[in-house]
Coordinates of C-alpha atoms in Angstrom, one line a residue:
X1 CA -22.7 -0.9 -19.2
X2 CA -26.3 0.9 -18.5
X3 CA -26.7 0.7 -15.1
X4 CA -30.3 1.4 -13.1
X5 CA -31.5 1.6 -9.3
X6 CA -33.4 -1.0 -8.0
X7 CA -35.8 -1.1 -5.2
X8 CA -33.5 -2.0 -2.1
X9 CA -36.3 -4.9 -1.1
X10 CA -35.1 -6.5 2.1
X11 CA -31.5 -5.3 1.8
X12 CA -29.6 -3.1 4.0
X13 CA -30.3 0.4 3.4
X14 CA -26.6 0.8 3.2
X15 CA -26.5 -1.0 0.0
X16 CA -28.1 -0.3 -3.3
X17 CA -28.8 -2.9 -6.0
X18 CA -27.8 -2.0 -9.4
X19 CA -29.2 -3.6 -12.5
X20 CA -26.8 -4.2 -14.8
X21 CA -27.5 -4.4 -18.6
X22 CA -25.2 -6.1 -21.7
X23 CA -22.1 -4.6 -21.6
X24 CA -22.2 -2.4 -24.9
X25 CA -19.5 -2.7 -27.8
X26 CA -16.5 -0.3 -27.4
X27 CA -15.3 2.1 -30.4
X28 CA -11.5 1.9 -30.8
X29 CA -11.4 5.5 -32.0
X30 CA -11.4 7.3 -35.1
X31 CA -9.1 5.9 -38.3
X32 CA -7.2 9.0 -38.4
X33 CA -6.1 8.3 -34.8
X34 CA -4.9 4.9 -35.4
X35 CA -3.2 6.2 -38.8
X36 CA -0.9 8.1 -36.3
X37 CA -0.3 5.3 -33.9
X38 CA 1.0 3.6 -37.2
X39 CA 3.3 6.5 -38.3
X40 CA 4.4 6.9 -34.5
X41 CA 5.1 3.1 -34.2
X42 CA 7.2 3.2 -37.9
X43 CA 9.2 6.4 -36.2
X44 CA 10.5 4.8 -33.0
X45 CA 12.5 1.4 -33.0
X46 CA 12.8 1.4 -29.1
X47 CA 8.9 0.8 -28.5
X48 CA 7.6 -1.4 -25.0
X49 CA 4.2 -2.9 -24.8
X50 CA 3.2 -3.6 -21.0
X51 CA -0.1 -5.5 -21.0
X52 CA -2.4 -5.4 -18.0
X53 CA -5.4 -6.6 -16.3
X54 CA -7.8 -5.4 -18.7
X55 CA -6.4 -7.2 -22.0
X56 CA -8.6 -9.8 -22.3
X57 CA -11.6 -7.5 -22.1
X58 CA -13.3 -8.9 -25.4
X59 CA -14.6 -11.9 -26.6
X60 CA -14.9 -11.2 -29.8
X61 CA -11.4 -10.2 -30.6
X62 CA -9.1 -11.0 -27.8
X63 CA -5.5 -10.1 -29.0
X64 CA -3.8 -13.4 -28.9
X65 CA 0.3 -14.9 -29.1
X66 CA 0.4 -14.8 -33.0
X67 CA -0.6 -10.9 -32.9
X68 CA 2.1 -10.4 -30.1
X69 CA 4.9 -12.0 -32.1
X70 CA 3.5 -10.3 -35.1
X71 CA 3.9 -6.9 -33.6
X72 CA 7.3 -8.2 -32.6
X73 CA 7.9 -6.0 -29.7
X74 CA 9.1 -6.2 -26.2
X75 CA 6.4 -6.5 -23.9
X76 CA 5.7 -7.0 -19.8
X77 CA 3.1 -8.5 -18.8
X78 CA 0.7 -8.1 -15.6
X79 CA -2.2 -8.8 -14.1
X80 CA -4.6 -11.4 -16.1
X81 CA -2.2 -10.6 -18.8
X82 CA 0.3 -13.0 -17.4
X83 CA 0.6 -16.0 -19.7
X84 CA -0.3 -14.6 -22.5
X85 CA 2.9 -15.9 -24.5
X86 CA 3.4 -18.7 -22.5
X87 CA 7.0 -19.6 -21.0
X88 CA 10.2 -18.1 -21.6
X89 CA 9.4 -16.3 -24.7
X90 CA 12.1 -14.3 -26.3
X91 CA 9.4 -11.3 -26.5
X92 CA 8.6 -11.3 -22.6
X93 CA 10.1 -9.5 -20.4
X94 CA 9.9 -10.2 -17.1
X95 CA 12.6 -8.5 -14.7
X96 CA 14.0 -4.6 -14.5
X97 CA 10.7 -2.7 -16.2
X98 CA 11.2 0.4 -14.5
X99 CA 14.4 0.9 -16.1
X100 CA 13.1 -0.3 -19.3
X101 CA 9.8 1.8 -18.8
X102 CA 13.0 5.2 -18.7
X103 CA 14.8 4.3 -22.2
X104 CA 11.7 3.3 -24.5
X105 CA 11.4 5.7 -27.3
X106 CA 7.5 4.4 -27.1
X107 CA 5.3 3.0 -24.5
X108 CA 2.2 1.5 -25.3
X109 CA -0.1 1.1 -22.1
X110 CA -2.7 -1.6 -23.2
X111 CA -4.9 -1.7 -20.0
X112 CA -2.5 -0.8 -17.7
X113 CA -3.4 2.1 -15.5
X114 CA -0.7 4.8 -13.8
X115 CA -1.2 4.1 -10.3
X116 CA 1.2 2.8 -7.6
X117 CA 2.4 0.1 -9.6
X118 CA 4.0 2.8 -12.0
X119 CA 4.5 5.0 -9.5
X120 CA 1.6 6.9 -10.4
X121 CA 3.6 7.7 -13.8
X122 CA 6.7 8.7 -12.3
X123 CA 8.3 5.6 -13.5
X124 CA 7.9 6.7 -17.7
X125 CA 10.3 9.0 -19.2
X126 CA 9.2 12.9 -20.4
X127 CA 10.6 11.8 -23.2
X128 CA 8.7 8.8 -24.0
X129 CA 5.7 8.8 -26.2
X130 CA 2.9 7.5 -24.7
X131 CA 0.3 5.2 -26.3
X132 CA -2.7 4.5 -23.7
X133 CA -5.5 2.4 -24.1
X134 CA -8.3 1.5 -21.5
X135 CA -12.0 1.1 -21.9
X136 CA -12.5 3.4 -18.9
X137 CA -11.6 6.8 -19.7
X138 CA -11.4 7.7 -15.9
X139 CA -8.8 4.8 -15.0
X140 CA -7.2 6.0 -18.6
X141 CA -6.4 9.2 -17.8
X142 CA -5.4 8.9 -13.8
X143 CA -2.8 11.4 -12.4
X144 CA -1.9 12.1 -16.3
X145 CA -0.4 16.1 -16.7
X146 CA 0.5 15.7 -12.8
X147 CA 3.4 12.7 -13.4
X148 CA 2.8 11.7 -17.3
X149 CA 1.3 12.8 -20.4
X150 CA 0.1 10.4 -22.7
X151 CA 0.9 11.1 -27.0
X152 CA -2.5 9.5 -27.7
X153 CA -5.1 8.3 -25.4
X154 CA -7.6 5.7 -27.0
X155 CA -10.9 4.8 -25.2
X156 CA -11.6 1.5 -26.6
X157 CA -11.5 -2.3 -26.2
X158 CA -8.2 -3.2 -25.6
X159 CA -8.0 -6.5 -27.2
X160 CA -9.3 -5.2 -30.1
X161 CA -7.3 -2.0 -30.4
X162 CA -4.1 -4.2 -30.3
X163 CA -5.4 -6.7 -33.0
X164 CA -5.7 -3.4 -35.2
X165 CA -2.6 -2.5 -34.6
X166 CA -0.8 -5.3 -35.9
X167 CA -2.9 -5.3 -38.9
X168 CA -1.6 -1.7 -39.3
X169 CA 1.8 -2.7 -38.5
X170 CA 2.3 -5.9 -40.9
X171 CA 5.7 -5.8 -42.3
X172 CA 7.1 -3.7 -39.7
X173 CA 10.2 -4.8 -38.7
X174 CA 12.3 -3.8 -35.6
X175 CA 16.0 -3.2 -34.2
X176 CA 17.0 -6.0 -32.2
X177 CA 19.3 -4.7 -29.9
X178 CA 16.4 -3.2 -28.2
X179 CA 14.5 -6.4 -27.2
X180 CA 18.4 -8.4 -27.0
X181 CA 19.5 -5.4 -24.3
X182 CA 16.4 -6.3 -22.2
X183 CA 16.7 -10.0 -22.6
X184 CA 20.5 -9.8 -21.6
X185 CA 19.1 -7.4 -18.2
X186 CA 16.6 -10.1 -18.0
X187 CA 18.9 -12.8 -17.5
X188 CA 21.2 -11.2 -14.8
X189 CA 18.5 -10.2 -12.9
X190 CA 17.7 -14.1 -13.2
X191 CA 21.1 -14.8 -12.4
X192 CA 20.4 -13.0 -9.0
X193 CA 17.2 -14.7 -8.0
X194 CA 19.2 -18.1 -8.0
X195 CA 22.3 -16.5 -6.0
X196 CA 19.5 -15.5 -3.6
X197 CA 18.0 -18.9 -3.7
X198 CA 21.3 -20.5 -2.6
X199 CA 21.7 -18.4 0.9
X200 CA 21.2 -19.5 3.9
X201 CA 18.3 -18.3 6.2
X202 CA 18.3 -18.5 9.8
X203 CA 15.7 -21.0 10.0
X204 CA 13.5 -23.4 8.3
X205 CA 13.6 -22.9 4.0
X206 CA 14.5 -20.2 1.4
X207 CA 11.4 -19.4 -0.3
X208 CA 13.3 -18.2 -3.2
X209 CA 14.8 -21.8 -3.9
X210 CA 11.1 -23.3 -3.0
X211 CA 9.5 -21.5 -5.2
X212 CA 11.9 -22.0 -8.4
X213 CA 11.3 -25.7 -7.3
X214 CA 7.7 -25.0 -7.6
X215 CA 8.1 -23.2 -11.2
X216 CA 10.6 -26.2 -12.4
X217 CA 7.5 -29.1 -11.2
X218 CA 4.3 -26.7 -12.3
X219 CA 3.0 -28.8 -15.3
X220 CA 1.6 -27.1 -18.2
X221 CA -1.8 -27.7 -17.8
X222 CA -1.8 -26.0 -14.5
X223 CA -3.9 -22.7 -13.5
X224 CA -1.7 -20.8 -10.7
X225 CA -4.2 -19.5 -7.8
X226 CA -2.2 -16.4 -5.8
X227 CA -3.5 -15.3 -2.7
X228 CA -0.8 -13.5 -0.1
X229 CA 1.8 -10.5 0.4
X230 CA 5.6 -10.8 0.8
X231 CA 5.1 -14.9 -0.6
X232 CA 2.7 -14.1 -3.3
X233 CA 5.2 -10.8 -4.3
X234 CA 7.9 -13.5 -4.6
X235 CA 6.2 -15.9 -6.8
X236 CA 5.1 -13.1 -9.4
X237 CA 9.0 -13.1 -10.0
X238 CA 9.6 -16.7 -10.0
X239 CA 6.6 -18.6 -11.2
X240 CA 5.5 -18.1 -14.7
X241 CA 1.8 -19.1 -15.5
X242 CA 2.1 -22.2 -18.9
X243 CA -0.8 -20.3 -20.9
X244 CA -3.2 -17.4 -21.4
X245 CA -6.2 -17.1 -18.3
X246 CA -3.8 -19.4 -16.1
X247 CA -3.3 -16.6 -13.6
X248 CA -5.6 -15.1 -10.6
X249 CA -4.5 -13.0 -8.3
X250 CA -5.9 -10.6 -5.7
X251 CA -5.5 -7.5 -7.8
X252 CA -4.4 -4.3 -7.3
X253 CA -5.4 -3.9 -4.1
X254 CA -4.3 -7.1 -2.5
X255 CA -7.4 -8.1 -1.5
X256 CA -6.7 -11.1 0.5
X257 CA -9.1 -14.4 1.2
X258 CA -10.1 -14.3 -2.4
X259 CA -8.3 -17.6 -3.0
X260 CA -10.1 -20.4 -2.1
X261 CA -12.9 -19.2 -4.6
X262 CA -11.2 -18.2 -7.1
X263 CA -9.4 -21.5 -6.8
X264 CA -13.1 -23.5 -6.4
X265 CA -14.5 -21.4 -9.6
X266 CA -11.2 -22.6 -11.9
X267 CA -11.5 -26.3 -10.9
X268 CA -15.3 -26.3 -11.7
X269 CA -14.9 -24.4 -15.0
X270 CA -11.5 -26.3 -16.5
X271 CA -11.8 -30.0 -14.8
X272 CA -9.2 -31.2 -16.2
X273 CA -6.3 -28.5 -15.2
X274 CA -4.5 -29.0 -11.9
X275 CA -5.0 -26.1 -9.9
X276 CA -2.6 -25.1 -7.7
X277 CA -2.8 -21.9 -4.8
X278 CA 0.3 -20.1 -3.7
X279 CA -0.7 -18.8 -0.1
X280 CA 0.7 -16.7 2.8
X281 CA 0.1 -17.7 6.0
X282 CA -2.0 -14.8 7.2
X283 CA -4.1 -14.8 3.6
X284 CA -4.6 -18.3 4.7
X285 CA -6.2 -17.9 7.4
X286 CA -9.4 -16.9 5.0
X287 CA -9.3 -19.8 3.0
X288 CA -8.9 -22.6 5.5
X289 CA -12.7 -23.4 6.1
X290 CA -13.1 -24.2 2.4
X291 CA -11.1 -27.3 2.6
X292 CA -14.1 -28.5 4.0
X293 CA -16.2 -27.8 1.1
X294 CA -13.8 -29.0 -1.6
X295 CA -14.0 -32.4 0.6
X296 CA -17.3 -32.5 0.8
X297 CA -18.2 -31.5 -3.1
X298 CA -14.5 -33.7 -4.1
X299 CA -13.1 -30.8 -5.4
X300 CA -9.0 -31.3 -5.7
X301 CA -7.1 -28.6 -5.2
X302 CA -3.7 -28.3 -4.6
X303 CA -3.0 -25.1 -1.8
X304 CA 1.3 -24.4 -1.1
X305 CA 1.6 -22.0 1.9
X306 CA 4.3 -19.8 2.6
X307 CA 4.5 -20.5 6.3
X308 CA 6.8 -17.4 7.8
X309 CA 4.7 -16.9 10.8
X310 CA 3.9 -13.5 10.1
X311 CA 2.4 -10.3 8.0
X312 CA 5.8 -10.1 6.4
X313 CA 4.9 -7.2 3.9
X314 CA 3.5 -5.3 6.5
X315 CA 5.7 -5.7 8.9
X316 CA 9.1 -5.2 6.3
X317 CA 7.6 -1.4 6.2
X318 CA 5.6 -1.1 10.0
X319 CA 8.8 -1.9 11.6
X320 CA 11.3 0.2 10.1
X321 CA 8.4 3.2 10.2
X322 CA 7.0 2.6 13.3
X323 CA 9.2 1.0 15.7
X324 CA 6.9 -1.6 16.4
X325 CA 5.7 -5.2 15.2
X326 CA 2.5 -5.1 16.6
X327 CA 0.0 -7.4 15.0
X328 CA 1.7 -8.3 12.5
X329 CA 3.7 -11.8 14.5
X330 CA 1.8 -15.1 13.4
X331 CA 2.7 -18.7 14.6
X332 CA 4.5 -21.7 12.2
X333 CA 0.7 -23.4 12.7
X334 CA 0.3 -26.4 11.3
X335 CA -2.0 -25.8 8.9
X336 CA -1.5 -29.2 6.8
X337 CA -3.0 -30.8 10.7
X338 CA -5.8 -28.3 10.1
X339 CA -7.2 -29.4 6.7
X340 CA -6.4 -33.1 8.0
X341 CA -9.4 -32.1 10.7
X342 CA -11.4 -31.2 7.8
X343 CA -10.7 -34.5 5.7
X344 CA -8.3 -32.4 3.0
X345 CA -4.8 -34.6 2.6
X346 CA -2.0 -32.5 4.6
X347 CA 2.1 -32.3 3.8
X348 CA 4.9 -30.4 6.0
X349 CA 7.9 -29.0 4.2
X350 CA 10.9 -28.0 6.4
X351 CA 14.2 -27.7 7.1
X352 CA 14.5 -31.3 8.3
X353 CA 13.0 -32.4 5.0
X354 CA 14.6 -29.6 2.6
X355 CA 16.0 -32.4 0.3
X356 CA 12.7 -33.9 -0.6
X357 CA 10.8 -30.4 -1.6
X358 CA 9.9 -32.0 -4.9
X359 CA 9.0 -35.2 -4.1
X360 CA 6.7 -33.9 -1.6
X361 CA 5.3 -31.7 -4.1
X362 CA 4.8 -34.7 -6.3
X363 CA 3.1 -36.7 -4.1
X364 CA 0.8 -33.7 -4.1
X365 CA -0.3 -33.3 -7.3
X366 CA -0.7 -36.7 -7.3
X367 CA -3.0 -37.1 -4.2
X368 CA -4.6 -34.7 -6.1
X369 CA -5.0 -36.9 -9.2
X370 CA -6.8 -39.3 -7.2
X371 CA -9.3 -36.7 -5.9
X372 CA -8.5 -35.4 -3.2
X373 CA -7.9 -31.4 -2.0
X374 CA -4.6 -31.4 -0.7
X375 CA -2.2 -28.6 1.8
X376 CA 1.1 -28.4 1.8
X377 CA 2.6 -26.5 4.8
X378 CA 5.6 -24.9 3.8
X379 CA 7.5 -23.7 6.5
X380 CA 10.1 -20.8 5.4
X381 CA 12.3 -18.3 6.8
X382 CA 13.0 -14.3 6.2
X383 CA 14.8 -13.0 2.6
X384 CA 15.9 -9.6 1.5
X385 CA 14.3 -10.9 -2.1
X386 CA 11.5 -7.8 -1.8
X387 CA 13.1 -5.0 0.3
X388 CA 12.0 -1.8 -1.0
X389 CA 8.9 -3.0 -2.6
X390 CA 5.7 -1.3 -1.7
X391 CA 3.6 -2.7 1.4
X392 CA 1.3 -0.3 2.7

């Protein structure tokens, strides 16, 4: 992207405008490289394909579910990624990818980058072989010969690189045990989440069960709005998105209060899709206001908030580490009276109505149906579901 300094005109001094030109065409690399990638692919059976954030990076040649099942390999998905092959595919792996990431033979990284969310590289084996591509050669290459050293490191298009690859790789079969010994660690890790879902809390609802309520009523022409911590955290291992670009989420660095617009730009760019916005109750706190606008333009959205009356990531690691839980206590407010005040449609979840979690989300999707931006008010209690996960 050519970039060039602007006059600063009436802004702030502390800001500089940038002029951005057409973002220019990416080279994949040279054919002697991808040759190689071939040869190494042919070599290893136990190969993993993570895809990340940047996957959908051209729209010309975005890499799409025939090319995944034609490469045929296990793969995780992250980031706008999610969705890509839709629900429960057999080539999705969802659960356990840290030990996954330790016994692959190959690991192709298509847009994914080595920061915390892969420990910085800690989390691949020496022994892997490591297949990196990325656009940015900067983000590409981050912490590499300090935790990880890629085989082969591509700056390219991403979506295109992978299309290549499967064109390279046609008539490449592979060992299924690999992919059948992740899909068996798949399912008990799923196995877990609904032994967790049936415990008790000490008050109000199980978010673990709420959510799998959620997953089992999401339709499939939904787009899934994220916006929260220790909830949000939860949902990305509960909720699956029905389809490709049916995922937005704060990114990787959790920046909270972006729901409400990504949630307003989704509705005005697919009409017809029910959108639906997983909250915590602090990220909340950002988006309120905007139920007011989606009244006033009639803009239905459908907002589900976590309600544990607290920073709960935070405060899982503050307390613990500190000693303290300072500013990190919320209150069970009742937000679903709040964006009643503003003319939204407001539901309460709780204990006393814990039998009737899908009915009320029902009647939510279909006050939304008949126009109208809607809150439910999910009061829930405290889980163990994300201890040791990172918070700050």
């Amino acid at each position: 992207m050519s970039t060039a300094a602007a006059p600063a005109g009436s802004f702030s001094p502390s800001f500089q405008l940038l002029v951005c030109g057409t973002l220019v065409a990416a080279v994949l690399g040279a054919a002697h490289r991808l040759g190689l990638l071939y040869r190494l692919m042919h070599k290893e059976p136990g190969s993993l394909g993570p895809k990340g954030p940047y996957l959908w990076t051209s729209p010309r040649h975005p890499p799409n579910r025939a090319a995944m099942e034609t490469l045929g390999v296990p793969c995780f998905l992250g980031g706008m990624a999610r969705g890509l092959l839709g629900r429960n595919h057999p080539l999705h792996i969802r659960q356990n990818r840290g030990a996954a990431l330790k016994k692959a033979d190959v690991v192709l990284l298509a847009g994914v980058v080595c920061d915390f969310r892969l420990s910085y590289g800690r989390v691949l084996s020496r022994s892997s072989k490591i297949i990196i591509v990325n656009r940015n050669r900067k983000e590409m290459l981050i912490n590499s010969d300090m935790f990880w050293k890629p085989q082969e490191a591509v700056q390219g298009d991403v979506g295109s690189f992978v299309l290549k690859l499967v064109e390279g790789l046609q008539g490449q079969t592979w060992a299924s045990d690999w992919a059948e010994e992740l899909r068996q660690a798949d399912q008990q890790k799923e196995k877990s989440f609904r032994e967790k879902a049936m415990m008790p809390v000490s008050q109000h609802l199980n978010p673990v069960r709420v959510l799998q309520l959620v997953e089992e009523t999401l339709p499939d022409n939904s787009i899934l709005v994220v916006d929260g911590g220790d909830f949000v955290g939860t949902a990305a291992h509960l909720v699956q998105p029905r389809g490709p670009l049916c995922w937005l989420d704060p990114g990787a660095f959790g920046t909270l209060g972006v729901g409400a617009g990504f949630a307003l730009g989704a509705k005005l760019c697919r009409p017809d899709a029910e959108v639906w916005c997983l909250f915590g109750d602090g990220a909340f706190g950002y988006s309120l206001i905007e139920f007011d606008t989606f009244v006033r333009h009639k803009i239905p959205v459908m907002a589900l908030i976590g309600n544990d009356a607290g920073w709960t990531q935070i405060s899982r690691e503050q307390v613990p580490s500190l000693g303290s839980n300072v500013a990190c206590g919320l209150a069970y407010t009742d937000y679903h009276k709040a964006a009643m005040g503003l003319g939204a449609q407001g539901l309460l979840l709780s204990r006393e109505n814990e039998d009737q979690v899908v009915k009320v989300l029902r009647d939510a999707q279909q006050q939304c149906r008949d126009g109208h931006p809607v809150v439910v008010n999910i009061l829930i209690g405290r889980t163990d579901f994300r201890d040791g996960s990172i918070a700050v």
